Amino acid sequence: MEIKEIEERDRKINSFIILDREGVLGKGIPNDGKLSKITIAVKSNISVLGMKTTCASKTLENYIAPYDATVVERIKKESGIILGMTNMDEFACGSSGETSFFGPTENPSARGHIPGGSSSGSAAAVAAGFVDAAIGSDTGGSIRNPASHCGIVGFKPTYGLVSRYGLIDLAMSLDQIGPLARDVRTVALLLDVIAGYDARDATSLKMDSNFYNFSKNLNSNLRDVKIGYAEEFDGLVADNGIKKAIHTALDKLNSAGAEIISVNLPNLEIALPTYYLNVYVEFFSATRKYDGRRYGYKIEDVCGEEVLRRILLGSYISQKEYSNRYYRKALQARSIIRNEISNSLRNVDVLLGPTVPKLPHKLDTKIDDPMVIYAYDIFTVLANLAGIPAGVVPAGKVDGIPTGLQVMGRALEDQKVLDVMYGFEQI
Ligand code: GLN
């Protein structure tokens, strides 16, 4: 699609904060790499040299990244054409795409509804056909949630597989960069390029070079794949249509030769508070550098309600006298969840379930209670707390609105997760 047409059509959708109209980013890059001719959008919390990397916040409204994030460097090296910076929830805090300083994004696959978030613009730009693929970040579901609502494929890799160098932190122990696209093959191809060891990220993992051939190794054979389904999922899905779509998906996988095994996650209900307590503390610490002296404005003076809530709660929980009561407990709870997930993955190849418990709400719905937004994240935060790979693939529509099937796997079994997603996509 021509840039002009994207610009025109994006007026309503608002998926881009900046479009590279002059094609500045494409200048001087090779044209024979693995991503040749593939157009890519980048979430506005990932540094692109010379571009405004705003995190969709007034705080960084005028901040121009002085270098490329490692993922961007790799995309350019492999000839990927970066078209611009996408809209998002402010500082990646949100699940709806409505908290951006640059206004909300609309869901191109369910007009009038939110696209999900926080990688709202990345998912919407892909779903609208503006780009072939996009890069997002996922701290508690921000790639998978909008992928589900917009009817596309999204993938959060194993923690450490993709370098976070150049990503503006939300909560660094949970943050992970990953790809979004309309099919599993393109997602895997982009992952081939962005994954890999990076000395500039202390948590980066080093694997053999043949580990990074996800697209070439894709295998759609589902015969004898052991799929776990947690009984607790059903009780937490608020929408019957979503429950039905997921069970239909399970039946299809079963008919294609996979074995469905029931598993238990008895502590599933503590995952959400555990996640948010961890995020508040890490986010509070990450935002201390926005004091108005180094980068733009002092964050507390200009940010939106959700960002401020997190800073205030994070500051409170971080105080010495409260940290035993809250943060230490949150860390303990995190290891309980991590162990529970790894144990459940002992007897199965992947865990499968819904991505979101409810359908995306309509834009302009007035929501005062933050818990209503947090509730979208119940199934996605698990993979971040456990550091494991998780992807989403479309599983049909409910009342005309897409919903995605989530596949989670063991740490470093990203290929297995992609294979199951690919297998499901083919049936
Ligand atoms: N919705 C979650 C939150 O608000 C996840 C955000 C993310 O993954 N960046 O924290």
Coordinates of C-alpha atoms and ligand atoms in Angstrom, one line a residue:
M1 CA 0.0 0.0 0.0
E2 CA 1.3 3.5 -0.9
I3 CA 2.2 5.7 2.1
K4 CA -0.4 8.2 0.9
E5 CA -3.2 5.7 1.1
I6 CA -2.0 4.5 4.5
E7 CA -2.0 8.1 5.7
E8 CA -5.5 8.6 4.4
R9 CA -7.0 5.4 5.8
D10 CA -5.1 5.8 9.1
R11 CA -6.8 9.1 9.9
K12 CA -9.7 7.2 11.5
I13 CA -7.7 4.2 12.8
N14 CA -4.8 6.2 14.3
S15 CA -2.4 3.3 14.3
F16 CA 0.7 5.4 13.5
I17 CA 2.1 8.2 15.6
I18 CA 4.7 8.9 12.9
L19 CA 4.8 7.7 9.3
D20 CA 8.1 7.9 7.4
R21 CA 6.6 9.8 4.5
E22 CA 10.0 10.6 2.9
G23 CA 11.3 7.1 3.2
V24 CA 14.2 8.3 5.3
L25 CA 14.5 5.0 7.1
G26 CA 14.9 3.0 3.9
K27 CA 17.9 5.0 2.6
G28 CA 21.1 3.1 2.5
I29 CA 19.8 -0.2 3.7
P30 CA 20.7 -3.3 1.7
N31 CA 17.9 -4.8 -0.5
D32 CA 18.8 -8.5 -0.5
G33 CA 18.3 -9.5 3.1
K34 CA 15.8 -11.9 4.6
L35 CA 13.2 -9.2 5.1
S36 CA 13.5 -7.7 1.6
K37 CA 10.2 -6.0 0.5
I38 CA 8.6 -6.6 3.9
T39 CA 7.1 -3.5 5.5
I40 CA 7.3 -3.2 9.2
A41 CA 5.9 -0.9 11.9
V42 CA 7.7 -0.3 15.2
K43 CA 6.0 0.4 18.5
S44 CA 6.9 3.8 19.9
N45 CA 8.8 2.5 22.9
I46 CA 11.5 0.9 20.7
S47 CA 14.3 3.2 19.7
V48 CA 14.7 4.0 16.0
L49 CA 17.6 6.3 15.2
G50 CA 16.3 9.8 14.4
M51 CA 12.7 9.0 15.1
K52 CA 10.5 10.3 17.9
T53 CA 10.3 7.5 20.4
T54 CA 7.6 8.9 22.6
C55 CA 6.1 5.9 24.4
A56 CA 2.9 7.8 23.4
S57 CA 3.4 10.1 26.3
K58 CA 3.7 13.9 26.6
T59 CA 6.7 13.1 28.8
L60 CA 8.8 12.1 25.7
E61 CA 6.8 14.1 23.2
N62 CA 10.0 15.5 21.6
Y63 CA 12.5 12.8 22.4
I64 CA 14.4 11.6 19.3
A65 CA 16.2 8.3 19.7
P66 CA 19.9 8.8 19.3
Y67 CA 20.5 5.2 18.3
D68 CA 18.7 2.0 16.9
A69 CA 17.5 -0.7 19.3
T70 CA 19.2 -4.0 18.5
V71 CA 16.0 -5.3 16.9
V72 CA 15.8 -2.3 14.6
E73 CA 19.5 -2.6 13.7
R74 CA 18.8 -6.3 12.8
I75 CA 15.7 -5.5 10.8
K76 CA 17.5 -2.8 8.8
K77 CA 20.5 -5.1 8.2
E78 CA 18.1 -7.7 6.7
S79 CA 16.4 -5.1 4.4
G80 CA 13.1 -4.7 6.4
I81 CA 11.4 -1.5 5.4
I82 CA 10.4 0.4 8.5
L83 CA 7.4 2.6 7.8
G84 CA 6.9 4.3 11.1
M85 CA 6.3 4.4 14.8
T86 CA 3.0 3.1 16.1
N87 CA 0.5 4.2 18.7
M88 CA 0.3 2.5 22.0
D89 CA -0.9 2.8 25.6
E90 CA 1.2 5.4 27.4
F91 CA 4.5 3.8 28.5
A92 CA 2.9 0.4 27.6
C93 CA 0.6 0.7 30.6
G94 CA -2.8 -0.6 29.4
S95 CA -4.7 -3.2 27.5
S96 CA -7.0 -1.1 25.4
G97 CA -4.9 1.4 23.3
E98 CA -6.9 4.2 24.8
T99 CA -4.3 5.8 27.1
S100 CA -2.1 7.3 24.4
F101 CA -1.3 11.0 24.5
F102 CA -1.9 10.9 20.8
G103 CA -5.5 9.6 21.1
P104 CA -7.0 6.1 21.0
T105 CA -6.6 3.6 18.1
E106 CA -9.6 1.9 16.5
N107 CA -9.8 -1.8 15.8
P108 CA -9.7 -2.3 12.0
S109 CA -11.3 -5.8 12.4
A110 CA -14.1 -4.7 14.7
R111 CA -14.8 -1.1 13.9
G112 CA -15.9 1.1 16.8
H113 CA -14.1 -1.2 19.3
I114 CA -10.7 -1.0 21.0
P115 CA -7.9 -2.9 19.3
G116 CA -6.5 -4.0 22.6
G117 CA -3.1 -3.0 23.9
S118 CA -0.7 -1.9 24.7
S119 CA 0.8 -2.6 21.2
S120 CA -2.5 -1.2 19.8
G121 CA -1.0 0.6 16.8
S122 CA 1.3 -2.3 15.8
A123 CA -1.6 -4.8 15.8
A124 CA -4.0 -2.3 14.1
A125 CA -1.5 -1.4 11.4
V126 CA -1.0 -5.1 10.6
A127 CA -4.8 -5.9 10.7
A128 CA -5.6 -2.9 8.4
G129 CA -3.0 -4.2 5.9
F130 CA -0.9 -1.0 6.2
V131 CA 2.2 -3.1 6.9
D132 CA 3.2 -6.8 6.5
A133 CA 4.5 -7.1 10.1
A134 CA 5.1 -5.1 13.2
I135 CA 7.2 -5.1 16.3
G136 CA 5.6 -4.8 19.7
S137 CA 6.6 -5.3 23.4
D138 CA 4.9 -7.6 25.8
T139 CA 5.2 -7.2 29.6
G140 CA 1.9 -8.9 30.5
G141 CA 0.2 -9.5 27.1
S142 CA 0.7 -6.4 25.1
I143 CA 1.5 -8.3 21.9
R144 CA -1.0 -11.1 22.4
N145 CA -4.0 -9.1 23.6
P146 CA -4.2 -6.8 20.6
A147 CA -3.3 -9.7 18.2
S148 CA -6.4 -11.6 19.6
H149 CA -8.8 -8.6 19.4
C150 CA -7.6 -7.7 15.8
G151 CA -7.6 -11.2 14.5
I152 CA -3.8 -11.5 13.7
V153 CA -0.8 -13.5 14.9
G154 CA 1.4 -12.3 17.7
F155 CA 4.3 -13.9 19.6
K156 CA 6.1 -13.2 22.9
P157 CA 9.4 -15.1 22.8
T158 CA 11.1 -16.7 25.8
Y159 CA 12.5 -14.1 28.1
G160 CA 16.0 -13.2 26.9
L161 CA 15.7 -14.6 23.4
V162 CA 15.3 -11.1 21.8
S163 CA 17.5 -8.3 23.0
R164 CA 15.7 -5.5 25.0
Y165 CA 18.5 -3.0 24.2
G166 CA 16.8 0.1 23.0
L167 CA 13.4 -0.8 24.5
I168 CA 12.1 1.8 27.0
D169 CA 11.3 -0.3 30.1
L170 CA 7.9 -0.9 31.6
A171 CA 9.0 -3.7 33.9
M172 CA 12.4 -5.0 32.8
S173 CA 12.1 -8.5 34.4
L174 CA 8.9 -9.1 32.3
D175 CA 9.4 -7.0 29.2
Q176 CA 10.0 -8.8 25.9
I177 CA 10.0 -7.6 22.3
G178 CA 8.2 -9.7 19.7
P179 CA 6.7 -9.9 16.2
L180 CA 3.1 -9.4 14.9
A181 CA 1.9 -10.4 11.4
R182 CA -1.1 -11.8 9.6
D183 CA 0.3 -15.3 9.4
V184 CA 2.6 -17.6 11.5
R185 CA 5.3 -17.8 8.8
T186 CA 5.9 -14.1 8.7
V187 CA 6.0 -13.9 12.5
A188 CA 8.6 -16.7 12.5
L189 CA 10.6 -15.0 9.8
L190 CA 10.7 -11.7 11.8
L191 CA 11.7 -13.7 14.9
D192 CA 14.6 -15.3 12.9
V193 CA 15.9 -11.8 12.4
I194 CA 15.3 -10.2 15.8
A195 CA 16.3 -13.1 18.0
G196 CA 19.9 -13.7 19.0
Y197 CA 22.5 -12.9 21.6
D198 CA 23.3 -9.3 22.3
A199 CA 26.1 -8.3 24.7
R200 CA 24.4 -5.0 25.3
D201 CA 21.5 -6.8 27.1
A202 CA 22.6 -8.5 30.3
T203 CA 19.7 -10.9 30.2
S204 CA 20.3 -11.9 26.6
L205 CA 20.6 -15.7 26.0
K206 CA 23.1 -17.3 23.7
M207 CA 22.0 -20.3 21.6
D208 CA 23.5 -22.3 18.7
S209 CA 23.0 -20.6 15.4
N210 CA 20.6 -23.3 14.1
F211 CA 18.3 -22.4 17.0
Y212 CA 17.3 -19.2 15.1
N213 CA 15.8 -20.8 12.0
F214 CA 12.2 -20.7 13.2
S215 CA 10.6 -20.1 9.8
K216 CA 12.6 -22.8 8.0
N217 CA 11.9 -25.3 10.7
L218 CA 8.1 -24.7 11.0
N219 CA 6.3 -28.0 11.2
S220 CA 2.5 -28.2 11.1
N221 CA 2.2 -31.8 12.0
L222 CA 0.0 -32.1 15.1
R223 CA 0.0 -35.9 15.4
D224 CA 0.8 -36.9 19.0
V225 CA 1.4 -33.4 20.2
K226 CA 0.4 -33.3 23.9
I227 CA -1.8 -30.2 24.6
G228 CA -2.6 -29.2 28.1
Y229 CA -5.8 -27.4 28.9
A230 CA -6.2 -26.0 32.4
E231 CA -9.7 -26.7 33.9
E232 CA -9.5 -23.3 35.7
F233 CA -9.6 -21.4 32.4
D234 CA -13.3 -22.1 31.8
G235 CA -14.3 -20.6 35.1
L236 CA -12.4 -17.4 34.3
V237 CA -13.6 -16.8 30.7
A238 CA -16.4 -14.2 31.1
D239 CA -17.7 -14.5 27.5
N240 CA -19.4 -17.8 26.5
G241 CA -18.6 -17.1 22.8
I242 CA -14.9 -17.1 23.6
K243 CA -15.2 -20.3 25.6
K244 CA -17.0 -21.9 22.7
A245 CA -14.4 -20.7 20.2
I246 CA -11.6 -22.2 22.3
H247 CA -13.3 -25.5 22.8
T248 CA -13.9 -25.7 19.0
A249 CA -10.2 -25.1 18.5
L250 CA -9.4 -27.9 21.0
D251 CA -11.7 -30.2 19.1
K252 CA -10.1 -29.3 15.8
L253 CA -6.6 -29.9 17.1
N254 CA -7.8 -33.2 18.6
S255 CA -9.2 -34.3 15.2
A256 CA -5.8 -33.4 13.6
G257 CA -4.1 -35.9 15.9
A258 CA -3.2 -33.9 19.0
E259 CA -3.9 -35.3 22.4
I260 CA -5.8 -33.0 24.8
I261 CA -4.8 -33.4 28.5
S262 CA -6.5 -31.8 31.4
V263 CA -4.1 -29.9 33.7
N264 CA -4.6 -27.8 36.9
L265 CA -3.4 -24.3 37.8
P266 CA -4.9 -23.9 41.2
N267 CA -3.1 -20.6 41.9
L268 CA -4.2 -18.9 38.6
E269 CA -6.3 -16.3 40.5
I270 CA -3.2 -14.8 42.2
A271 CA -1.5 -14.2 38.9
L272 CA -3.1 -10.9 38.2
P273 CA -2.3 -9.2 41.5
T274 CA 1.1 -10.7 41.5
Y275 CA 1.8 -9.3 38.1
Y276 CA 0.6 -5.8 38.9
L277 CA 2.5 -5.5 42.2
N278 CA 5.7 -6.5 40.4
V279 CA 5.0 -4.0 37.6
Y280 CA 4.2 -1.1 39.9
V281 CA 7.6 -1.5 41.7
E282 CA 9.7 -1.9 38.5
F283 CA 7.8 0.8 36.6
F284 CA 8.3 3.3 39.5
S285 CA 12.0 2.7 39.5
A286 CA 12.2 2.9 35.6
T287 CA 10.5 6.2 35.6
R288 CA 12.8 8.0 38.1
K289 CA 14.9 9.2 35.2
Y290 CA 12.0 11.3 33.8
D291 CA 12.6 14.1 36.2
G292 CA 12.3 16.9 33.6
R293 CA 16.0 17.5 33.5
R294 CA 17.3 14.9 31.0
Y295 CA 14.3 13.9 28.9
G296 CA 11.5 16.2 28.2
Y297 CA 9.0 16.8 31.0
K298 CA 8.8 15.5 34.5
I299 CA 6.6 12.5 34.1
E300 CA 4.3 13.1 37.1
D301 CA 3.5 16.6 35.7
V302 CA 2.2 15.5 32.3
C303 CA 1.3 11.8 32.4
G304 CA -2.1 10.2 32.2
E305 CA -4.1 8.7 35.1
E306 CA -2.9 5.1 34.7
V307 CA 0.8 5.9 34.5
L308 CA 0.4 8.2 37.6
R309 CA -1.5 5.4 39.5
R310 CA 1.4 3.0 38.8
I311 CA 4.0 5.5 39.9
L312 CA 2.2 6.4 43.1
L313 CA 1.5 2.8 44.0
G314 CA 5.0 1.7 43.1
S315 CA 6.5 4.4 45.2
Y316 CA 4.3 3.3 48.2
I317 CA 5.1 -0.4 47.8
S318 CA 8.8 0.3 47.4
Q319 CA 9.0 2.1 50.8
K320 CA 11.0 0.0 53.3
E321 CA 8.2 -0.3 55.8
Y322 CA 5.8 -1.7 53.3
S323 CA 8.1 -3.8 51.1
N324 CA 7.8 -6.9 53.3
R325 CA 4.1 -6.7 53.3
Y326 CA 3.7 -6.2 49.5
Y327 CA 6.8 -6.5 47.3
R328 CA 8.4 -9.5 49.0
K329 CA 5.1 -11.3 48.9
A330 CA 4.7 -10.4 45.3
L331 CA 8.1 -12.0 44.5
Q332 CA 7.2 -15.1 46.4
A333 CA 3.8 -15.3 44.6
R334 CA 5.7 -15.0 41.4
S335 CA 7.8 -18.0 42.1
I336 CA 4.7 -20.0 43.0
I337 CA 3.1 -19.2 39.6
R338 CA 6.4 -19.9 37.8
N339 CA 6.7 -23.3 39.4
E340 CA 3.1 -24.1 38.9
I341 CA 3.3 -23.3 35.2
S342 CA 6.6 -25.3 34.7
N343 CA 5.1 -28.3 36.5
S344 CA 2.0 -28.2 34.4
L345 CA 4.3 -28.2 31.3
R346 CA 6.1 -31.3 32.5
N347 CA 3.7 -33.7 31.0
V348 CA 2.5 -31.8 28.0
D349 CA 4.2 -30.1 25.1
V350 CA 2.2 -26.9 25.2
L351 CA -0.5 -25.3 27.3
L352 CA -3.4 -23.9 25.3
G353 CA -6.2 -21.6 26.2
P354 CA -8.0 -18.3 25.6
T355 CA -6.0 -15.1 25.2
V356 CA -8.5 -12.7 26.7
P357 CA -11.5 -13.5 29.0
K358 CA -13.8 -11.0 27.3
L359 CA -14.4 -9.2 23.9
P360 CA -12.9 -5.8 23.3
H361 CA -15.2 -3.0 24.6
K362 CA -16.5 -0.2 22.4
L363 CA -14.4 3.0 22.1
D364 CA -15.6 5.8 24.3
T365 CA -17.0 3.4 27.0
K366 CA -16.5 5.1 30.3
I367 CA -14.6 2.9 32.6
D368 CA -13.7 4.2 36.0
D369 CA -12.5 1.1 37.7
P370 CA -8.9 0.1 36.6
M371 CA -9.7 -3.5 37.6
V372 CA -12.1 -3.7 34.6
I373 CA -9.1 -3.0 32.3
Y374 CA -6.7 -5.2 34.3
A375 CA -9.1 -8.1 33.9
Y376 CA -8.2 -8.5 30.3
D377 CA -4.8 -9.7 31.3
I378 CA -5.6 -12.7 33.4
F379 CA -4.4 -15.3 30.8
T380 CA -1.5 -13.4 29.3
V381 CA 0.4 -12.4 32.4
L382 CA 1.2 -16.1 33.1
A383 CA 3.8 -16.4 30.3
N384 CA 5.6 -13.2 31.4
L385 CA 5.7 -14.2 35.1
A386 CA 7.1 -17.6 34.0
G387 CA 9.4 -16.2 31.3
I388 CA 8.1 -18.7 28.8
P389 CA 7.2 -18.3 25.1
A390 CA 3.5 -17.7 24.2
G391 CA 1.8 -16.9 20.9
V392 CA -1.7 -16.1 19.6
V393 CA -3.3 -17.3 16.4
P394 CA -6.8 -16.3 15.2
A395 CA -9.6 -18.8 16.4
G396 CA -12.6 -17.3 14.6
K397 CA -15.0 -14.6 15.5
V398 CA -17.5 -14.1 18.3
D399 CA -20.4 -11.7 17.3
G400 CA -18.2 -10.6 14.4
I401 CA -15.2 -9.8 16.6
P402 CA -12.0 -11.8 16.3
T403 CA -10.7 -13.9 19.2
G404 CA -7.3 -15.6 19.4
L405 CA -6.1 -19.0 20.7
Q406 CA -3.1 -18.7 23.0
V407 CA -0.3 -21.3 23.0
M408 CA 2.3 -21.4 25.7
G409 CA 5.4 -23.6 25.8
R410 CA 8.4 -24.4 27.9
A411 CA 11.2 -21.9 28.1
L412 CA 13.3 -22.0 24.9
E413 CA 10.7 -24.2 23.1
D414 CA 9.7 -21.2 21.0
Q415 CA 9.8 -23.5 17.9
K416 CA 7.3 -25.9 19.4
V417 CA 4.9 -23.1 20.2
L418 CA 5.2 -21.7 16.7
D419 CA 4.7 -25.2 15.3
V420 CA 1.4 -25.7 17.1
M421 CA 0.3 -22.3 16.0
Y422 CA 1.2 -23.1 12.5
G423 CA -0.5 -26.5 12.6
F424 CA -3.7 -24.8 13.9
E425 CA -3.5 -22.1 11.2
Q426 CA -3.5 -24.9 8.6
I427 CA -6.7 -26.7 9.8
Ligands
GLN1 N1 -1.9 -4.7 30.2 C1 -0.8 -5.0 30.9 C2 -0.3 -3.8 31.7 O1 -1.0 -2.8 31.6 C3 0.3 -5.4 30.0 C4 1.1 -4.3 29.4 C5 2.2 -4.8 28.5 O2 2.3 -6.0 28.2 N2 3.0 -3.8 28.1 O3 0.6 -3.8 32.4

